[in-house]
Coordinates of C-alpha atoms in Angstrom, one line a residue:
M840 CA 0.0 0.0 0.0
A841 CA 3.0 2.3 0.5
N842 CA 3.7 2.0 -3.2
L843 CA 0.1 2.9 -4.0
K844 CA 0.3 6.0 -1.7
E845 CA 3.5 7.1 -3.5
I846 CA 1.9 6.8 -6.9
R847 CA -1.2 8.8 -5.6
N848 CA 1.1 11.6 -4.4
R849 CA 2.8 11.7 -7.8
I850 CA -0.5 11.9 -9.6
T851 CA -1.6 14.8 -7.4
S852 CA 1.7 16.6 -7.9
V853 CA 1.6 16.2 -11.7
S854 CA -2.1 17.3 -11.8
S855 CA -1.2 20.5 -9.9
T856 CA 1.7 21.2 -12.3
M857 CA -0.6 20.6 -15.3
Q858 CA -3.0 23.2 -13.9
I859 CA -0.2 25.7 -13.5
T860 CA 1.2 25.2 -17.0
S861 CA -2.3 25.3 -18.5
A862 CA -3.0 28.6 -16.8
M863 CA 0.3 30.1 -17.9
K864 CA -0.4 29.0 -21.5
M865 CA -3.7 30.8 -21.5
V866 CA -2.2 34.0 -19.9
S867 CA 0.5 34.1 -22.5
A868 CA -2.0 33.4 -25.3
A869 CA -4.0 36.4 -24.2
K870 CA -0.9 38.7 -24.0
L871 CA 0.4 37.4 -27.3
K872 CA -2.6 38.6 -29.3
K873 CA -2.1 42.2 -28.1
A874 CA 1.7 42.1 -28.6
Q875 CA 1.4 40.5 -32.0
D876 CA -1.1 43.2 -33.2
A877 CA 1.3 45.9 -31.9
I878 CA 4.4 44.6 -33.7
T879 CA 2.5 43.8 -36.9
A880 CA 1.1 47.3 -37.1
M881 CA 4.4 48.9 -36.3
R882 CA 6.8 46.9 -38.6
P883 CA 5.8 48.5 -41.9
Y884 CA 6.3 52.0 -40.6
S885 CA 9.6 51.2 -39.0
D886 CA 10.9 49.4 -42.1
K887 CA 9.9 52.3 -44.4
L888 CA 11.4 54.9 -42.1
T889 CA 14.7 53.0 -42.0
E890 CA 14.7 52.5 -45.8
L891 CA 14.0 56.3 -46.3
L892 CA 16.8 57.2 -43.9
Q893 CA 19.3 54.8 -45.5
S894 CA 18.4 56.0 -49.0
L895 CA 18.9 59.7 -48.1
S896 CA 22.2 58.9 -46.2
A897 CA 23.6 57.2 -49.3
T898 CA 23.2 60.3 -51.4
L899 CA 25.0 62.6 -48.9
D900 CA 28.7 63.3 -48.8
A901 CA 30.6 62.2 -45.7
D902 CA 31.1 65.8 -44.5
S903 CA 27.4 66.7 -44.9
G904 CA 26.0 63.5 -43.3
S905 CA 25.2 63.0 -39.7
K906 CA 27.7 62.0 -37.1
F907 CA 25.6 58.9 -36.4
A908 CA 26.7 57.5 -39.8
E909 CA 30.4 58.1 -39.0
Q910 CA 32.4 54.9 -39.8
R911 CA 35.4 54.5 -37.6
D912 CA 37.8 51.7 -36.5
V913 CA 35.9 49.3 -34.3
N914 CA 37.7 48.9 -31.0
K915 CA 34.8 49.3 -28.5
V916 CA 31.6 47.4 -29.1
L917 CA 28.4 47.7 -27.2
L918 CA 25.9 44.8 -27.4
V919 CA 22.3 45.5 -26.5
S920 CA 21.2 42.0 -25.5
I921 CA 17.4 41.8 -25.2
T922 CA 15.9 38.9 -23.2
S923 CA 12.9 38.7 -20.8
N924 CA 12.7 39.1 -17.0
R925 CA 11.1 35.7 -16.5
G926 CA 11.9 32.1 -17.7
L927 CA 9.7 29.2 -18.6
A928 CA 9.8 30.2 -22.3
G929 CA 11.8 27.4 -23.8
A930 CA 15.0 28.4 -25.5
F931 CA 13.9 32.0 -25.9
N932 CA 16.4 33.5 -23.4
S933 CA 19.2 30.9 -23.8
N934 CA 19.4 31.4 -27.6
I935 CA 20.1 35.2 -27.1
I936 CA 22.7 34.5 -24.4
K937 CA 24.4 32.0 -26.6
R938 CA 24.4 34.4 -29.6
T939 CA 25.8 37.2 -27.3
N940 CA 28.5 34.9 -26.1
R941 CA 29.4 33.9 -29.7
L942 CA 29.7 37.6 -30.6
I943 CA 32.0 38.3 -27.7
N944 CA 34.2 35.2 -28.2
E945 CA 34.3 35.0 -32.0
E946 CA 33.1 37.9 -34.1
Y947 CA 34.4 40.6 -31.7
A948 CA 37.2 38.6 -30.1
G949 CA 40.0 40.9 -28.9
K950 CA 37.7 44.0 -28.9
D951 CA 36.5 45.9 -25.8
V952 CA 33.0 44.5 -25.6
S953 CA 30.4 45.7 -23.1
I954 CA 26.7 44.9 -22.7
L955 CA 23.6 46.9 -22.1
A956 CA 21.2 44.4 -20.6
I957 CA 17.5 44.6 -21.3
G958 CA 16.0 41.7 -19.4
K959 CA 17.0 40.1 -16.1
K960 CA 18.1 36.9 -17.8
T961 CA 20.8 38.8 -19.7
N962 CA 21.9 40.7 -16.6
D963 CA 22.2 37.5 -14.6
A964 CA 24.2 35.8 -17.3
F965 CA 26.8 38.5 -17.8
K966 CA 27.0 40.5 -14.6
K967 CA 29.8 38.3 -13.2
G968 CA 32.1 39.2 -16.0
N969 CA 31.8 43.0 -15.4
R970 CA 30.7 43.5 -18.9
V971 CA 27.2 44.9 -18.1
I972 CA 27.4 48.7 -18.1
A973 CA 23.6 49.2 -17.5
N974 CA 20.6 47.1 -16.7
K975 CA 17.3 48.3 -18.2
S976 CA 15.1 45.4 -17.2
E977 CA 12.5 47.7 -15.7
I978 CA 11.5 48.8 -19.2
Y979 CA 9.0 45.8 -19.3
D980 CA 7.1 47.3 -16.5
D981 CA 5.9 50.1 -18.9
L982 CA 6.9 49.3 -22.4
T983 CA 6.1 52.7 -24.1
F984 CA 7.9 54.6 -26.9
D985 CA 8.9 57.4 -24.5
N986 CA 10.6 55.0 -22.1
V987 CA 12.4 53.2 -24.9
A988 CA 13.4 56.6 -26.4
E989 CA 15.4 57.3 -23.2
I990 CA 17.4 54.1 -23.7
A991 CA 18.0 55.0 -27.4
E992 CA 19.2 58.5 -26.4
L993 CA 21.7 56.8 -24.0
L994 CA 23.0 54.7 -26.8
M995 CA 23.3 57.6 -29.2
D996 CA 25.1 59.6 -26.5
K997 CA 27.6 56.8 -26.0
F998 CA 28.3 56.7 -29.8
L999 CA 28.7 60.5 -30.1
K1000 CA 31.1 60.6 -27.1
E1001 CA 33.1 57.7 -28.8
E1002 CA 32.5 55.5 -25.8
S1003 CA 31.4 52.9 -28.3
D1004 CA 32.5 52.6 -31.9
K1005 CA 29.7 50.1 -32.8
I1006 CA 26.4 49.3 -31.2
V1007 CA 24.6 46.1 -32.0
L1008 CA 21.1 44.8 -31.1
V1009 CA 20.7 41.1 -30.3
Y1010 CA 17.0 40.1 -30.0
N1011 CA 14.3 37.6 -31.1
K1012 CA 12.3 38.6 -34.1
F1013 CA 8.7 37.5 -33.9
K1014 CA 7.5 35.3 -36.8
N1015 CA 4.7 33.3 -35.2
A1016 CA 3.8 31.8 -31.9
A1017 CA 6.1 28.8 -32.4
T1018 CA 9.0 30.5 -34.3
Q1019 CA 11.4 33.3 -33.4
E1020 CA 14.4 34.4 -35.4
I1021 CA 17.5 35.5 -33.6
M1022 CA 18.5 38.9 -35.0
T1023 CA 22.0 40.6 -34.8
E1024 CA 21.2 44.1 -36.0
Q1025 CA 23.6 47.0 -36.3
F1026 CA 22.2 50.1 -34.4
L1027 CA 25.0 52.5 -34.8
P1028 CA 26.7 53.7 -37.0
I1029 CA 23.9 53.8 -39.5
V1030 CA 24.5 51.6 -42.5
P1031 CA 23.7 53.6 -45.7
M1032 CA 21.9 51.9 -48.5
E1033 CA 24.0 51.1 -51.5
K1034 CA 23.2 53.7 -54.2
D1035 CA 21.3 52.2 -57.2
E1036 CA 23.1 53.6 -60.2
D1037 CA 20.3 52.5 -62.5
V1038 CA 17.8 54.7 -60.8
D1039 CA 18.4 58.4 -61.2
V1040 CA 15.5 60.5 -59.9
D1041 CA 15.9 64.1 -59.1
Y1042 CA 13.8 65.1 -56.1
I1043 CA 13.4 68.6 -54.6
F1044 CA 14.0 68.5 -50.9
E1045 CA 12.7 71.2 -48.5
P1046 CA 14.6 71.7 -46.2
S1047 CA 17.9 70.2 -47.5
K1048 CA 18.6 66.5 -47.6
A1049 CA 21.2 67.0 -44.8
E1050 CA 18.7 68.7 -42.6
I1051 CA 16.1 66.1 -43.2
V1052 CA 18.5 63.3 -42.3
K1053 CA 19.6 65.0 -39.1
Q1054 CA 16.0 65.3 -38.0
L1055 CA 15.0 61.8 -39.1
I1056 CA 18.0 59.9 -37.5
P1057 CA 17.0 60.3 -33.8
K1058 CA 13.4 59.4 -34.5
S1059 CA 14.5 56.4 -36.7
L1060 CA 16.9 55.1 -34.1
K1061 CA 14.3 55.3 -31.4
T1062 CA 11.8 53.6 -33.6
Q1063 CA 14.3 50.8 -34.4
L1064 CA 14.9 50.1 -30.8
F1065 CA 11.2 50.2 -29.9
K1066 CA 10.5 47.7 -32.8
A1067 CA 13.2 45.4 -31.5
L1068 CA 11.7 45.4 -28.0
R1069 CA 8.2 44.9 -29.4
D1070 CA 9.5 42.0 -31.4
S1071 CA 11.2 40.5 -28.4
F1072 CA 8.1 41.0 -26.2
A1073 CA 5.8 39.3 -28.7
S1074 CA 8.4 36.5 -29.2
E1075 CA 8.6 36.0 -25.4
H1076 CA 4.8 35.3 -25.1
G1077 CA 4.8 33.1 -28.2
A1078 CA 7.7 31.1 -26.9
R1079 CA 6.1 30.8 -23.4
M1080 CA 2.7 29.8 -24.8
T1081 CA 4.3 27.1 -26.9
A1082 CA 6.5 25.9 -24.0
M1083 CA 3.6 25.7 -21.6
H1084 CA 1.4 23.9 -24.2
K1085 CA 4.1 21.2 -24.6
A1086 CA 4.5 21.1 -20.8
T1087 CA 0.8 20.6 -20.3
D1088 CA 0.7 17.9 -22.9
N1089 CA 3.7 16.1 -21.2
A1090 CA 2.0 16.4 -17.8
T1091 CA -1.2 15.0 -19.1
E1092 CA 0.6 12.0 -20.7
L1093 CA 2.6 11.4 -17.5
R1094 CA -0.6 11.6 -15.4
D1095 CA -2.3 9.1 -17.6
Q1096 CA 0.6 6.7 -17.3
L1097 CA 0.7 7.1 -13.5
K1098 CA -3.1 6.4 -13.3
L1099 CA -2.6 3.2 -15.4
T1100 CA 0.3 2.2 -13.2
Y1101 CA -1.8 2.9 -10.1
N1102 CA -4.7 0.9 -11.3
K1103 CA -2.4 -2.1 -12.2
A1104 CA -0.8 -1.9 -8.8
R1105 CA -4.2 -1.6 -7.1
Q1106 CA -5.5 -4.6 -9.0
A1107 CA -2.4 -6.6 -8.1
S1108 CA -2.8 -5.7 -4.4
I1109 CA -6.5 -6.7 -4.4
T1110 CA -5.6 -10.0 -6.2
N1111 CA -2.9 -10.8 -3.5
E1112 CA -5.4 -10.1 -0.7
I1113 CA -8.0 -12.4 -2.3
L1114 CA -5.4 -15.2 -2.7
E1115 CA -4.3 -14.8 0.9
I1116 CA -8.0 -15.0 2.1
V1117 CA -8.6 -18.1 -0.1
G1118 CA -5.4 -19.7 1.1
G1119 CA -6.3 -19.1 4.7
A1120 CA -9.8 -20.5 4.2
E1121 CA -8.3 -23.7 2.6
A1122 CA -5.9 -24.1 5.5
L1123 CA -8.8 -23.9 8.0
N1124 CA -10.8 -26.5 6.0
N1125 CA -7.9 -28.9 6.0

């Protein structure tokens, strides 16, 4: 009977876990819908703004362009590693941490690499190495454009002061609830679009192209960072919903197996008791 009690306890434990994972799945599914609508609506605007800025930058001379497009020798690299504050989202966080480590140890090996952490998981992974210069995990408490703009201004300031020669965003791009694409996206300096020599259209700009670029760049950079965070936020809920769905299915399967084992053990126990009774009765008759 002790064995039966142990199996009953396991069934109760697995059932409780299944209720938790099922509830987390439903919560993430509800949050995912809102986050998905937000990034889907924002992406065309962000992409077009970036395309416009790159196109204008490509037609400017180096002297007339913005300092944000200044290309210099890369000695100091700042990685903006974007994860979540919570786990239980499958490989969502570990993939970003692995990619960040690969950039540090391979692509930017020998460089002075620092990290701006957005998400507690990034901060926890890299704080021991003294690479984290700032932790902006609180941004998820109120993910608005104005709050993200403050982080973008900090990054722009570091580039202008030459504290960083290159700034790179590392984040999960949302594709669907089950799929996220790891992105390594250059934030600064701005990468100008290659000029298409086959297209020669003479536009009249008012004010000048240089002035338009200078006004567009801060807005474009803030929008780029906000889009990355929106992408990551939607990806997080998609990854968590998928992970909790699989966990619920696994818990259901395990519970069913335990119930089958319990019933078999209970039947065996009852059979043994019957045999003992029958054996005792036969011994008395003899």
